[in-house]
Coordinates of C-alpha atoms in Angstrom, one line a residue:
X12 CA -9.9 -3.9 9.7
X13 CA -7.7 -1.4 8.0
X14 CA -8.9 -0.7 4.2
X15 CA -6.7 -3.3 1.9
X16 CA -8.3 -1.2 -1.1
X17 CA -7.4 3.1 0.1
X18 CA -4.3 3.3 1.6
X19 CA -4.4 6.9 1.8
X20 CA -6.2 8.0 -1.3
X21 CA -9.1 6.6 -0.7
X22 CA -12.6 7.4 -3.0
X23 CA -13.1 10.3 -0.9
X24 CA -10.8 12.3 -3.9
X25 CA -13.4 11.4 -6.9
X26 CA -16.2 14.2 -5.0
X27 CA -13.6 16.9 -4.3
X28 CA -13.1 16.7 -8.2
X29 CA -17.0 17.9 -9.3
X30 CA -16.5 20.1 -6.4
X31 CA -14.8 22.5 -8.4
X32 CA -17.6 24.0 -10.3
X33 CA -18.1 23.5 -13.6
X34 CA -15.3 22.2 -15.1
X35 CA -14.5 22.6 -18.9
X36 CA -11.3 21.9 -19.1
X37 CA -10.9 18.0 -21.2
X38 CA -8.1 17.0 -19.1
X39 CA -10.3 17.6 -16.0
X40 CA -13.4 15.5 -17.3
X41 CA -11.0 12.9 -17.5
X42 CA -9.3 13.1 -14.9
X43 CA -13.0 12.7 -13.6
X44 CA -14.3 10.0 -15.1
X45 CA -10.6 7.8 -14.5
X46 CA -11.9 9.0 -10.7
X47 CA -15.2 7.9 -10.8
X48 CA -13.8 4.2 -12.7
X49 CA -11.0 4.0 -9.8
X50 CA -13.5 4.0 -7.3
X51 CA -15.9 1.7 -9.0
X52 CA -12.6 -0.8 -9.7
X53 CA -12.2 0.2 -5.2
X54 CA -15.6 -1.2 -4.2
X55 CA -15.4 -4.7 -7.0
X56 CA -12.1 -5.2 -5.2
X57 CA -13.6 -4.7 -1.5
X58 CA -16.3 -7.0 -3.3
X59 CA -14.2 -10.0 -3.9
X60 CA -12.0 -9.6 -0.1
X61 CA -15.3 -10.0 1.6
X62 CA -15.7 -13.2 -0.9
X63 CA -12.4 -14.4 0.3
X64 CA -12.5 -13.7 3.8
X65 CA -16.2 -16.4 4.5
X66 CA -14.0 -18.8 2.3
X67 CA -11.1 -18.7 4.3
X68 CA -13.2 -18.2 7.1
X69 CA -15.2 -21.7 6.1
X70 CA -11.7 -23.3 5.0
X71 CA -10.4 -23.1 9.4
X72 CA -14.4 -24.8 10.1
X73 CA -13.9 -27.6 7.4
X74 CA -10.6 -28.9 8.9
X75 CA -11.5 -28.3 12.2
X76 CA -14.3 -30.5 11.7
X77 CA -11.9 -32.6 9.6
X78 CA -9.7 -33.0 12.8
X79 CA -12.7 -34.2 14.9
X80 CA -13.6 -36.7 11.8
X81 CA -10.3 -38.0 12.2
X82 CA -10.7 -38.6 15.6
X83 CA -14.0 -40.7 15.1
X84 CA -12.7 -42.7 12.4
X85 CA -9.8 -43.7 15.0
X86 CA -11.7 -44.4 18.3
X87 CA -14.3 -46.5 16.0
X88 CA -10.9 -48.2 14.2
X89 CA -9.2 -49.0 17.9
X90 CA -13.1 -49.7 19.3
X91 CA -14.0 -52.0 16.2
X92 CA -17.5 -50.4 16.9
X93 CA -18.9 -47.0 15.6
X94 CA -18.3 -43.6 16.9
X95 CA -21.6 -40.6 16.2
X96 CA -20.9 -37.7 13.6
X97 CA -21.8 -35.0 15.9
X98 CA -24.8 -33.2 14.8
X99 CA -22.6 -29.8 13.9
X100 CA -20.7 -31.0 11.1
X101 CA -23.9 -33.8 9.7
X102 CA -25.9 -30.1 9.5
X103 CA -22.9 -28.3 7.7
X104 CA -22.8 -31.8 5.1
X105 CA -26.3 -32.1 4.5
X106 CA -26.7 -27.6 4.1
X107 CA -23.4 -28.0 1.5
X108 CA -25.2 -31.3 -0.6
X109 CA -21.6 -33.1 0.2
X110 CA -21.9 -37.1 1.1
X111 CA -21.6 -38.8 4.2
X112 CA -22.3 -43.1 4.4
X113 CA -25.4 -43.1 6.1
X114 CA -27.4 -45.8 5.8
X115 CA -31.7 -44.8 5.4
X116 CA -33.3 -47.1 7.7
X117 CA -36.6 -47.7 4.7
X118 CA -36.0 -44.2 2.8
X119 CA -35.1 -43.3 -0.6
X120 CA -34.0 -40.2 0.5
X121 CA -32.1 -39.8 3.0
X122 CA -32.6 -36.4 5.2
X123 CA -30.8 -35.9 8.5
X124 CA -34.4 -37.4 10.4
X125 CA -33.7 -40.6 8.4
X126 CA -29.6 -41.3 8.0
X127 CA -27.7 -42.6 10.3
X128 CA -24.8 -40.6 12.2
X129 CA -23.4 -43.7 13.4
X130 CA -20.4 -44.5 11.2
X131 CA -17.6 -47.0 11.1
X132 CA -13.9 -46.9 10.3
X133 CA -14.6 -47.1 6.4
X134 CA -18.3 -45.1 6.7
X135 CA -15.6 -42.7 8.3
X136 CA -13.6 -42.2 4.8
X137 CA -16.5 -41.5 2.7
X138 CA -17.6 -38.4 5.2
X139 CA -13.7 -37.3 4.9
X140 CA -13.0 -37.4 1.2
X141 CA -16.5 -35.5 1.4
X142 CA -14.9 -33.3 3.4
X143 CA -11.5 -32.9 1.7
X144 CA -13.0 -32.1 -1.5
X145 CA -15.3 -29.4 -0.2
X146 CA -12.1 -28.0 1.4
X147 CA -10.1 -28.4 -1.8
X148 CA -13.1 -26.7 -4.0
X149 CA -12.8 -23.8 -1.2
X150 CA -9.1 -23.4 -1.5
X151 CA -9.8 -22.9 -5.7
X152 CA -12.3 -20.1 -4.7
X153 CA -9.8 -18.2 -2.9
X154 CA -7.2 -18.6 -5.4
X155 CA -10.4 -17.0 -8.2
X156 CA -11.0 -14.5 -5.9
X157 CA -7.8 -13.0 -5.4
X158 CA -7.0 -13.0 -9.0
X159 CA -10.2 -11.0 -9.7
X160 CA -8.9 -8.7 -6.1
X161 CA -5.3 -8.1 -8.4
X162 CA -7.8 -7.3 -11.3
X163 CA -9.3 -4.9 -9.7
X164 CA -6.5 -3.4 -7.7
X165 CA -4.6 -2.6 -11.2
X166 CA -7.5 -1.3 -12.6
X167 CA -7.6 1.4 -9.9
X168 CA -4.0 1.8 -9.6
X169 CA -3.9 2.6 -13.7
X170 CA -7.2 4.8 -13.3
X171 CA -5.8 6.8 -10.5
X172 CA -2.2 7.0 -12.7
X173 CA -4.5 8.3 -15.2
X174 CA -6.2 10.7 -13.4
X175 CA -2.4 11.9 -11.9
X176 CA -1.3 12.1 -15.5
X177 CA -4.6 14.5 -16.9
X178 CA -4.4 16.4 -13.5
X179 CA -0.4 17.4 -13.8
X180 CA -1.2 18.1 -17.2
X181 CA -4.0 20.4 -16.8
X182 CA -1.7 21.9 -14.1
X183 CA 1.2 22.8 -16.5
X184 CA -1.1 23.8 -19.4
X185 CA -2.8 26.6 -16.6
X186 CA 0.5 27.7 -15.6
X187 CA 1.7 27.8 -19.2
X188 CA -1.4 29.8 -19.6
X189 CA -0.6 32.0 -16.7
X190 CA 3.5 32.8 -17.9
X191 CA 2.0 34.5 -21.3
X192 CA 3.5 31.1 -23.0

């Protein structure tokens, strides 16, 4: 996958500033600091991009489950009977604490082993609504993570620009000294 944060100027330049030897110029010290901060912002943005990718994959999974549940609800509705919730959907719902209509066979706290997987059309509504609410939460999480990505990208750009400005200023000073100005 392409580096969505690095672009042409990745953080490889951070160590190259230090390779200039002893830095005595305030401008070069400032530039090095700016590049270190840019690298930190870049890593933070990458972490949030990973979270966005994970949430997007989870959203797709939930959308597929919703489609399956709606089909099973239609089958239950047309036959006026019950249809069985697939084990993978039930497992996902259990892992994420999502509610689905179940009968408990005399147990206070239903578990995957004691819950009834067979649902009529009305019981499917509970599972579908629960999955839809979870999908909405995932969408909100993606939006929040994208705000963080944009913030860190802004910081990265700002720090990189600050480093470039400091280097240009130092180079101008060196040019002036070389010319005797």
